[in-house]
Coordinates of C-alpha atoms in Angstrom, one line a residue:
M744 CA 17.0 6.5 -22.4
L745 CA 17.7 2.8 -21.8
L746 CA 17.2 0.5 -24.8
V747 CA 16.4 -3.1 -23.9
Y748 CA 16.9 -5.8 -26.5
T749 CA 14.7 -8.9 -26.0
H750 CA 13.5 -11.7 -28.2
K751 CA 9.9 -10.9 -27.6
I752 CA 8.2 -7.7 -26.2
T753 CA 5.4 -8.6 -23.9
P754 CA 3.0 -6.6 -21.6
R755 CA 4.7 -8.2 -18.6
I756 CA 8.1 -6.9 -19.8
N757 CA 6.8 -3.4 -20.4
F758 CA 5.1 -3.3 -17.0
T759 CA 8.1 -4.5 -15.0
F760 CA 10.9 -2.6 -16.7
K761 CA 8.9 0.6 -16.5
H762 CA 8.4 0.1 -12.7
L763 CA 12.0 -0.6 -11.9
C764 CA 13.7 1.6 -14.4
T765 CA 11.4 4.6 -14.8
R766 CA 9.3 4.8 -11.6
I767 CA 12.1 3.8 -9.2
L768 CA 15.3 4.9 -11.0
G769 CA 13.9 7.6 -13.1
I770 CA 15.4 6.2 -16.3
P771 CA 13.1 6.2 -19.4
V772 CA 13.1 2.8 -21.1
T773 CA 12.2 1.5 -24.6
F774 CA 12.4 -2.0 -26.2
T775 CA 13.5 -3.5 -29.5
T776 CA 13.6 -7.0 -31.0
T777 CA 15.9 -5.7 -33.8
I778 CA 19.6 -6.4 -33.4
E779 CA 20.6 -3.6 -35.9
E780 CA 18.7 -1.0 -33.9
F781 CA 20.2 -2.2 -30.7
I782 CA 23.8 -2.0 -32.1
A783 CA 23.2 1.5 -33.4
H784 CA 21.9 2.9 -30.1
D785 CA 24.6 5.1 -28.5
S786 CA 23.2 5.4 -25.0
F787 CA 22.3 3.0 -22.2
K788 CA 21.5 -0.4 -23.5
M789 CA 21.1 -4.0 -22.3
S790 CA 19.8 -7.3 -23.5
Y791 CA 17.2 -9.3 -21.7
T792 CA 17.1 -12.7 -23.3
K793 CA 18.6 -16.2 -23.1
K794 CA 22.1 -15.4 -24.6
P795 CA 24.1 -12.2 -24.8
L796 CA 24.6 -10.6 -28.2
G797 CA 28.1 -9.4 -27.4
S798 CA 29.7 -7.6 -24.5
E799 CA 26.7 -5.5 -23.6
V800 CA 25.0 -5.5 -20.2
F801 CA 23.2 -8.8 -20.2
I802 CA 20.6 -10.2 -17.8
R803 CA 19.6 -13.8 -18.5
S804 CA 15.8 -13.9 -18.7
H805 CA 13.5 -16.3 -16.8
D806 CA 10.5 -17.5 -18.8
L807 CA 7.9 -15.8 -16.5
L808 CA 7.8 -12.5 -18.4
F809 CA 7.2 -14.3 -21.7
E810 CA 4.3 -16.5 -20.4
Q811 CA 0.6 -15.9 -20.3
G812 CA -1.7 -17.0 -17.5
L813 CA -0.6 -18.8 -14.4
S814 CA 2.0 -21.5 -14.0
D815 CA 3.8 -23.0 -11.1
P816 CA 7.3 -21.4 -11.2
D817 CA 10.2 -22.8 -9.2
L818 CA 10.8 -20.3 -6.4
N819 CA 14.2 -21.1 -4.8
V820 CA 14.7 -18.1 -2.6
T821 CA 18.4 -17.5 -1.9
K822 CA 20.4 -15.0 0.1
W823 CA 21.9 -12.2 -2.0
E824 CA 24.3 -9.9 -0.2
D825 CA 22.1 -7.9 2.2
T826 CA 18.8 -9.1 0.8
K827 CA 17.2 -12.2 -0.9
C828 CA 16.1 -13.0 -4.4
F829 CA 14.9 -15.9 -6.6
F830 CA 15.0 -16.9 -10.3
F831 CA 18.8 -17.6 -10.4
T832 CA 20.4 -16.7 -13.7
G833 CA 23.9 -18.1 -13.6
D834 CA 27.4 -16.6 -14.0
K835 CA 27.2 -15.0 -17.4
S836 CA 24.4 -12.6 -16.3
A837 CA 25.3 -9.1 -15.0
L838 CA 23.1 -9.9 -12.0
P839 CA 22.9 -13.4 -10.4
F840 CA 19.1 -13.3 -10.4
D841 CA 16.5 -12.2 -12.9
V842 CA 15.3 -9.2 -10.8
F843 CA 12.7 -8.3 -13.4
A844 CA 10.9 -11.7 -13.3
A845 CA 11.2 -11.7 -9.5
S846 CA 9.8 -8.2 -9.3
F847 CA 6.8 -9.1 -11.5
Y848 CA 6.0 -12.0 -9.4
L849 CA 5.7 -9.7 -6.3
L850 CA 4.1 -6.7 -8.0
S851 CA 1.4 -8.6 -9.9
R852 CA 0.6 -10.5 -6.6
Y853 CA 1.0 -13.7 -8.6
E854 CA 0.9 -15.8 -5.4
E855 CA -2.5 -14.3 -4.5
Y856 CA -4.1 -15.8 -7.6
L857 CA -2.8 -19.3 -6.6
P858 CA -4.7 -21.5 -4.1
H859 CA -4.3 -20.3 -0.5
V860 CA -6.0 -20.3 2.9
K861 CA -8.0 -17.1 3.8
D862 CA -8.7 -15.7 7.2
E863 CA -12.1 -15.2 8.9
Y864 CA -12.6 -12.0 6.9
G865 CA -11.7 -13.6 3.6
R866 CA -8.3 -12.0 3.4
Y867 CA -5.0 -13.2 2.0
G868 CA -2.8 -13.5 5.1
A869 CA 0.9 -12.5 5.5
H870 CA 1.8 -16.0 6.6
E871 CA 0.8 -17.3 3.2
S872 CA 3.2 -15.1 1.4
L873 CA 6.7 -16.0 0.0
A874 CA 8.1 -12.9 1.6
Y875 CA 7.0 -13.9 5.1
K876 CA 8.0 -17.5 4.8
H877 CA 11.5 -16.5 3.6
N878 CA 11.9 -13.5 6.0
F879 CA 12.1 -10.6 3.5
L880 CA 8.7 -9.1 4.1
K881 CA 10.3 -6.2 6.0
Q882 CA 12.5 -5.2 3.0
P883 CA 11.3 -3.3 -0.1
V884 CA 13.1 -5.9 -2.2
V885 CA 11.9 -4.7 -5.6
D886 CA 13.4 -1.2 -4.9
I887 CA 16.6 -2.8 -3.5
W888 CA 16.9 -5.0 -6.6
A889 CA 16.4 -1.9 -8.8
Y890 CA 19.3 -0.1 -7.2
K891 CA 21.5 -3.2 -7.6
F892 CA 20.6 -3.0 -11.3
K893 CA 21.5 0.7 -11.3
A894 CA 24.9 -0.1 -9.9
V895 CA 25.5 -2.4 -12.9
L896 CA 24.6 0.5 -15.3
E897 CA 26.8 2.9 -13.4
A898 CA 29.7 0.5 -13.6
N899 CA 29.3 0.2 -17.4
Y900 CA 28.5 3.8 -18.0
P901 CA 30.8 5.6 -15.5
N902 CA 30.3 9.1 -17.1
A903 CA 26.6 9.0 -17.2
K904 CA 24.4 11.0 -14.8
F905 CA 21.5 9.2 -13.2
P906 CA 18.4 10.9 -11.7
S907 CA 17.9 10.7 -8.0
R908 CA 14.7 10.8 -5.8
K909 CA 14.0 11.8 -2.2
Y910 CA 12.4 10.0 0.6
S911 CA 8.8 11.1 1.2
I912 CA 5.8 10.2 3.3
K913 CA 2.1 9.8 2.5
P914 CA 0.1 9.5 5.8
V915 CA -3.2 7.8 5.6
I916 CA -6.0 8.4 8.1
D917 CA -8.7 5.7 8.1
V918 CA -12.1 6.7 9.5
P919 CA -14.4 3.7 10.1
A920 CA -16.4 5.8 12.7
P921 CA -15.8 9.5 13.2
Y922 CA -17.2 9.4 16.7
D923 CA -17.4 6.8 19.5
F924 CA -20.6 8.2 21.1
K925 CA -22.0 11.1 19.0
L926 CA -24.5 10.7 16.1
K927 CA -25.2 7.1 16.9
G928 CA -29.0 7.4 17.0
L929 CA -31.3 6.6 19.9
M930 CA -31.3 2.8 19.6
R931 CA -27.5 2.5 19.5
T932 CA -27.0 5.0 22.3
V933 CA -29.4 3.3 24.6
G934 CA -27.9 -0.1 23.7
G935 CA -24.4 1.3 24.5
N936 CA -25.6 2.6 27.9
I937 CA -27.1 -0.8 28.8
K938 CA -24.0 -2.6 27.7
D939 CA -21.7 -0.4 29.8
L940 CA -24.1 -0.8 32.8
F941 CA -24.1 -4.6 32.6
A942 CA -20.4 -4.7 32.1
F943 CA -19.9 -2.4 35.2
N944 CA -18.0 -0.1 32.9
F945 CA -19.1 3.0 34.8
K946 CA -16.2 5.1 33.7
K947 CA -17.2 4.7 30.0
L948 CA -20.9 5.2 30.9
Y949 CA -20.0 8.5 32.6
Y950 CA -17.8 9.6 29.7
R951 CA -20.6 8.8 27.3
Q952 CA -23.0 11.1 29.1
M953 CA -20.5 13.9 29.3
V954 CA -19.9 13.7 25.5
L955 CA -23.6 13.5 24.7
F956 CA -24.3 16.6 26.9
G957 CA -21.5 18.5 25.2
L958 CA -19.3 18.6 28.3
K959 CA -16.4 16.6 26.8
R960 CA -15.0 16.0 23.4
D961 CA -15.8 12.6 21.8
P962 CA -12.6 10.4 22.1
F963 CA -12.7 9.5 18.4
D964 CA -13.0 13.2 17.4
T965 CA -9.3 13.8 16.8
F966 CA -9.7 15.6 13.5
K967 CA -8.6 19.0 14.8
Y968 CA -5.4 17.5 16.2
I969 CA -4.7 15.6 12.9
L970 CA -5.3 18.7 10.7
N971 CA -2.9 20.7 12.9
K972 CA -0.3 18.1 12.4
Q973 CA -0.7 18.3 8.6
K974 CA -0.1 22.1 8.8
Q975 CA 3.3 21.4 10.4
T976 CA 4.4 19.2 7.4
G977 CA 4.8 19.7 3.7
Y978 CA 2.7 16.6 3.0
R979 CA -1.1 16.3 2.5
F980 CA -2.8 13.6 4.5
H981 CA -5.2 11.2 2.9
F982 CA -8.5 10.6 4.7
F983 CA -10.8 7.7 4.0
F984 CA -14.3 7.9 5.4
L985 CA -16.8 5.0 5.7
I986 CA -20.3 6.0 4.5
G987 CA -21.7 2.6 3.8
D988 CA -24.8 1.1 5.5
F989 CA -24.6 -0.2 9.0
S990 CA -23.8 -4.0 9.0
T991 CA -22.3 -6.8 11.0
Y992 CA -18.8 -5.6 9.9
D993 CA -19.2 -1.9 9.4
K994 CA -20.6 0.1 12.3
G995 CA -20.1 3.6 11.1
I996 CA -22.4 6.6 11.0
S997 CA -25.1 7.3 8.3
A998 CA -24.0 9.6 5.5
L999 CA -27.4 11.2 5.8
R1000 CA -26.3 12.8 9.1
K1001 CA -25.7 16.5 8.3
D1002 CA -23.0 16.8 11.0
Y1003 CA -21.1 13.9 9.5
V1004 CA -21.4 15.4 6.0
S1005 CA -20.1 18.7 7.3
L1006 CA -17.1 17.0 8.9
I1007 CA -16.2 15.3 5.6
K1008 CA -16.5 18.5 3.7
S1009 CA -14.4 20.4 6.3
V1010 CA -11.6 17.8 6.1
A1011 CA -11.7 17.9 2.3
D1012 CA -10.9 21.6 2.4
Y1013 CA -7.4 20.8 3.7
C1014 CA -6.7 17.1 2.9
R1015 CA -7.3 14.5 0.2
V1016 CA -10.6 12.7 0.9
G1017 CA -11.4 9.2 -0.4
L1018 CA -13.9 6.4 0.2
K1019 CA -13.5 3.7 2.7
V1020 CA -15.2 0.9 0.8
S1021 CA -17.6 -1.0 3.1
Y1022 CA -17.2 -4.7 3.6
F1023 CA -20.1 -5.7 1.4
A1024 CA -19.2 -3.2 -1.4
I1025 CA -15.9 -5.0 -1.8
E1026 CA -17.7 -7.8 -3.5
D1027 CA -20.8 -6.1 -4.8
K1028 CA -20.2 -3.6 -7.6
S1029 CA -23.7 -2.0 -7.3
I1030 CA -23.1 -1.2 -3.6
L1031 CA -19.6 0.2 -4.5
K1032 CA -21.1 2.4 -7.2
K1033 CA -23.8 3.7 -4.8
E1034 CA -21.1 4.6 -2.2
Q1035 CA -19.0 6.3 -4.9
Q1036 CA -21.9 8.4 -5.9
Q1037 CA -22.7 9.3 -2.3
M1038 CA -19.1 10.4 -1.6
E1039 CA -18.9 12.4 -4.8
G1040 CA -22.1 14.2 -3.8
I1041 CA -20.5 15.1 -0.5
I1042 CA -17.1 16.3 -1.7
N1043 CA -18.5 17.8 -5.0
T1044 CA -15.8 16.3 -7.1
S1045 CA -14.9 12.9 -8.7
L1046 CA -13.9 10.1 -6.3
L1047 CA -10.2 9.4 -7.0
E1048 CA -9.1 7.3 -4.0
T1049 CA -10.3 4.3 -2.1
R1050 CA -9.3 2.0 0.7
N1051 CA -11.2 -1.1 1.8
S1052 CA -12.7 -2.0 5.2
F1053 CA -10.5 -4.5 7.1
S1054 CA -7.9 -4.1 4.3
K1055 CA -9.8 -6.9 2.6
L1056 CA -8.6 -7.3 -1.0
N1057 CA -10.2 -9.7 -3.5
L1058 CA -7.9 -10.0 -6.5
P1059 CA -8.6 -9.2 -9.3
D1060 CA -12.4 -8.5 -9.0
L1061 CA -12.3 -5.5 -6.7
Y1062 CA -9.5 -3.7 -8.7
R1063 CA -11.4 -4.4 -11.9
N1064 CA -14.5 -2.7 -10.4
L1065 CA -12.4 0.3 -9.4
V1066 CA -11.0 0.6 -12.9
E1067 CA -14.5 0.6 -14.4
L1068 CA -15.5 3.3 -11.9
E1069 CA -12.5 5.3 -12.9
V1070 CA -10.9 5.4 -9.5
Q1071 CA -7.3 6.4 -9.8
D1072 CA -5.6 5.3 -6.6
D1073 CA -6.1 2.5 -4.0
Y1074 CA -4.6 2.2 -0.5
T1075 CA -5.6 -1.3 0.5
M1076 CA -2.5 -3.3 -0.4
G1077 CA -0.9 -4.3 2.9
Y1078 CA -1.2 -6.6 5.9
V1079 CA -3.2 -5.7 9.0
N1080 CA -1.2 -8.0 11.3
E1081 CA 2.4 -7.5 9.9
L1082 CA 4.6 -4.6 9.1
G1083 CA 6.3 -4.7 5.7
F1084 CA 6.0 -4.6 2.0
R1085 CA 3.2 -6.9 0.7
A1086 CA 4.0 -6.2 -2.9
G1087 CA 7.8 -5.9 -2.2
T1088 CA 8.0 -2.2 -3.1
C1089 CA 7.7 1.3 -1.5
T1090 CA 7.0 2.9 -4.9
P1091 CA 3.4 3.2 -6.2
F1092 CA 2.7 0.9 -9.1
F1093 CA -0.1 0.1 -11.5
F1094 CA -2.4 -2.9 -11.1
Y1095 CA -1.5 -5.6 -13.6
D1096 CA -4.4 -7.9 -14.4
L1097 CA -3.0 -11.4 -14.8
D1098 CA -6.2 -12.8 -16.4
Y1099 CA -6.2 -10.3 -19.2
E1100 CA -2.4 -9.7 -19.3
V1101 CA -2.8 -5.9 -19.2
Q1102 CA -1.6 -3.0 -17.1
T1103 CA -4.5 -1.0 -15.9
P1104 CA -4.7 2.7 -15.0
L1105 CA -5.3 1.9 -11.3
R1106 CA -2.4 3.0 -9.2
I1107 CA -1.6 0.9 -6.1
N1108 CA -0.2 2.7 -3.1
S1109 CA 0.8 -0.1 -0.8
Y1110 CA 1.0 0.7 2.9
H1111 CA 3.9 -0.5 5.0
V1112 CA 2.8 0.2 8.6
I1113 CA -0.6 0.1 10.1
D1114 CA -1.4 0.9 13.8
S1115 CA -3.0 -2.5 14.5
A1116 CA 0.3 -4.3 13.5
L1117 CA 2.3 -2.1 15.9
L1118 CA 0.2 -3.4 18.8
K1119 CA 2.0 -6.8 18.4
N1120 CA 4.9 -5.0 20.2
A1121 CA 4.1 -4.8 24.0
S1122 CA 6.4 -2.0 24.9
L1123 CA 6.7 1.5 23.5
L1124 CA 10.4 1.0 22.9
D1125 CA 9.7 -2.1 20.8
K1126 CA 7.0 -0.2 18.8
K1127 CA 9.4 2.6 18.1
E1128 CA 12.2 0.2 17.0
S1129 CA 9.8 -1.7 14.7
L1130 CA 8.5 1.5 13.2
Q1131 CA 12.0 3.0 12.8
Y1132 CA 13.2 -0.2 11.1
I1133 CA 10.6 0.1 8.3
I1134 CA 11.2 3.8 7.9
N1135 CA 15.0 3.2 7.5
Q1136 CA 14.3 0.5 4.9
V1137 CA 12.2 3.0 2.9
K1138 CA 14.8 5.7 3.3
R1139 CA 17.5 3.4 2.1
V1140 CA 15.9 3.3 -1.3
H1141 CA 14.6 6.9 -1.2
G1142 CA 11.1 5.6 -1.4
E1143 CA 7.6 6.7 -0.3
F1144 CA 6.6 5.6 3.2
V1145 CA 2.8 5.0 3.6
P1146 CA 1.6 4.6 7.2
V1147 CA -2.1 3.9 8.1
F1148 CA -3.4 5.3 11.3
H1149 CA -7.1 5.5 12.4
N1150 CA -8.8 8.6 13.8
Y1151 CA -9.3 6.7 17.1
T1152 CA -5.6 5.9 17.3
F1153 CA -5.0 9.5 18.4
S1154 CA -7.4 9.3 21.3
G1155 CA -4.5 8.1 23.5
I1156 CA -7.0 5.8 25.4
G1157 CA -6.0 2.3 26.5
Q1158 CA -3.9 0.4 23.9
W1159 CA -3.5 3.6 21.8
K1160 CA -1.5 5.4 24.5
H1161 CA 1.7 6.9 23.0
F1162 CA 0.5 6.5 19.4
K1163 CA 0.7 10.2 18.9
E1164 CA 4.4 9.9 19.7
L1165 CA 4.8 7.2 17.1
F1166 CA 3.0 9.3 14.5
N1167 CA 5.4 12.2 15.3
I1168 CA 8.3 9.9 14.5
I1169 CA 6.9 9.4 11.0
L1170 CA 6.4 13.1 10.5
D1171 CA 9.9 13.9 11.8
S1172 CA 11.4 11.3 9.5
A1173 CA 10.4 13.4 6.5
S1174 CA 11.7 16.7 8.0
D1175 CA 15.0 15.0 8.9
D1176 CA 15.4 13.9 5.3
K1177 CA 14.9 17.4 3.7

């Protein structure tokens, strides 16, 4: 048990210390504002305040964890050994930076509450982030900082035994449309044929007919392959199916289709199944609730996991809606155009609502690689190197690697050629680490 002395115990302190100390390092933590209690404690202890009490482990605190609401903190990002950090503390502190305040800034997504430019889908872009601008997006800096803090504890308590954790993976399969040609209805099928004809895409036109007559497998129907891959690993895959209404943004298949319902049910027998929240449900709670009820009716259990269309994330409204609907886990936190760690961590954390200054029960599982971002690399070798770099970063801190692939990624058609090989690299990374 780590006892932390501080001059004021705040929700921000509780949230941040428990993520770094307990969730990453496995060390239980408690707090006190009483000097006598701190002195009497005979196990791990440290002070987090402006001045040390004596010769204890002391980290000089930045004001951020004692504030309420938003401010404009001075973010002077500086190189620190093999990483970067901000909120410099000075020489008397056991660490040269307040890693707890810096971690809170990233975990709470503080910067996403501040004015910023959104893209055409209304998303916060990687280019707006502090991590991208200062070139530490591809490092799980929060976890790295936590291990630097652990090194300080180990140096001060050399006989103590600290818990350890193992690298793991949590593959996510995003299903915006289960089929390319099947179950599209008469109007969409005729329209697709006409489009192929006028585009002189006779190969696709021929393939469409072969699929519709049952002579070939639909290219997006890769579920048997994916489920067989799961059987070869010790990890359960997480599928997210779109069941929202057809719209400008979402062009899936109606959840009223019996074959589609049967597919979702069959996948749910082997994997975890969640809801891919439609574009308009992201901002409309009534639509979100309708989709939740539809999915619960299909899987015959409570909906526990969600992921948003286009990885669009409107903070804090969407997460508040998920909390009210008692969703436990979300897998939207990440960037569609960049690999890396949007929240600076490869350890699941709870959503902290900055407006209400409270930690919510919604667990955020940020993803670190998405197939669309790998397309930025032209060659297969470059794709492999980019993927392996992120995997190595997660392994370095014994974290949890979350990749997002779509069902159509495994078709191997066009730009998705060789993506099965990339997925195998991810699965092999877990078996290598056992």
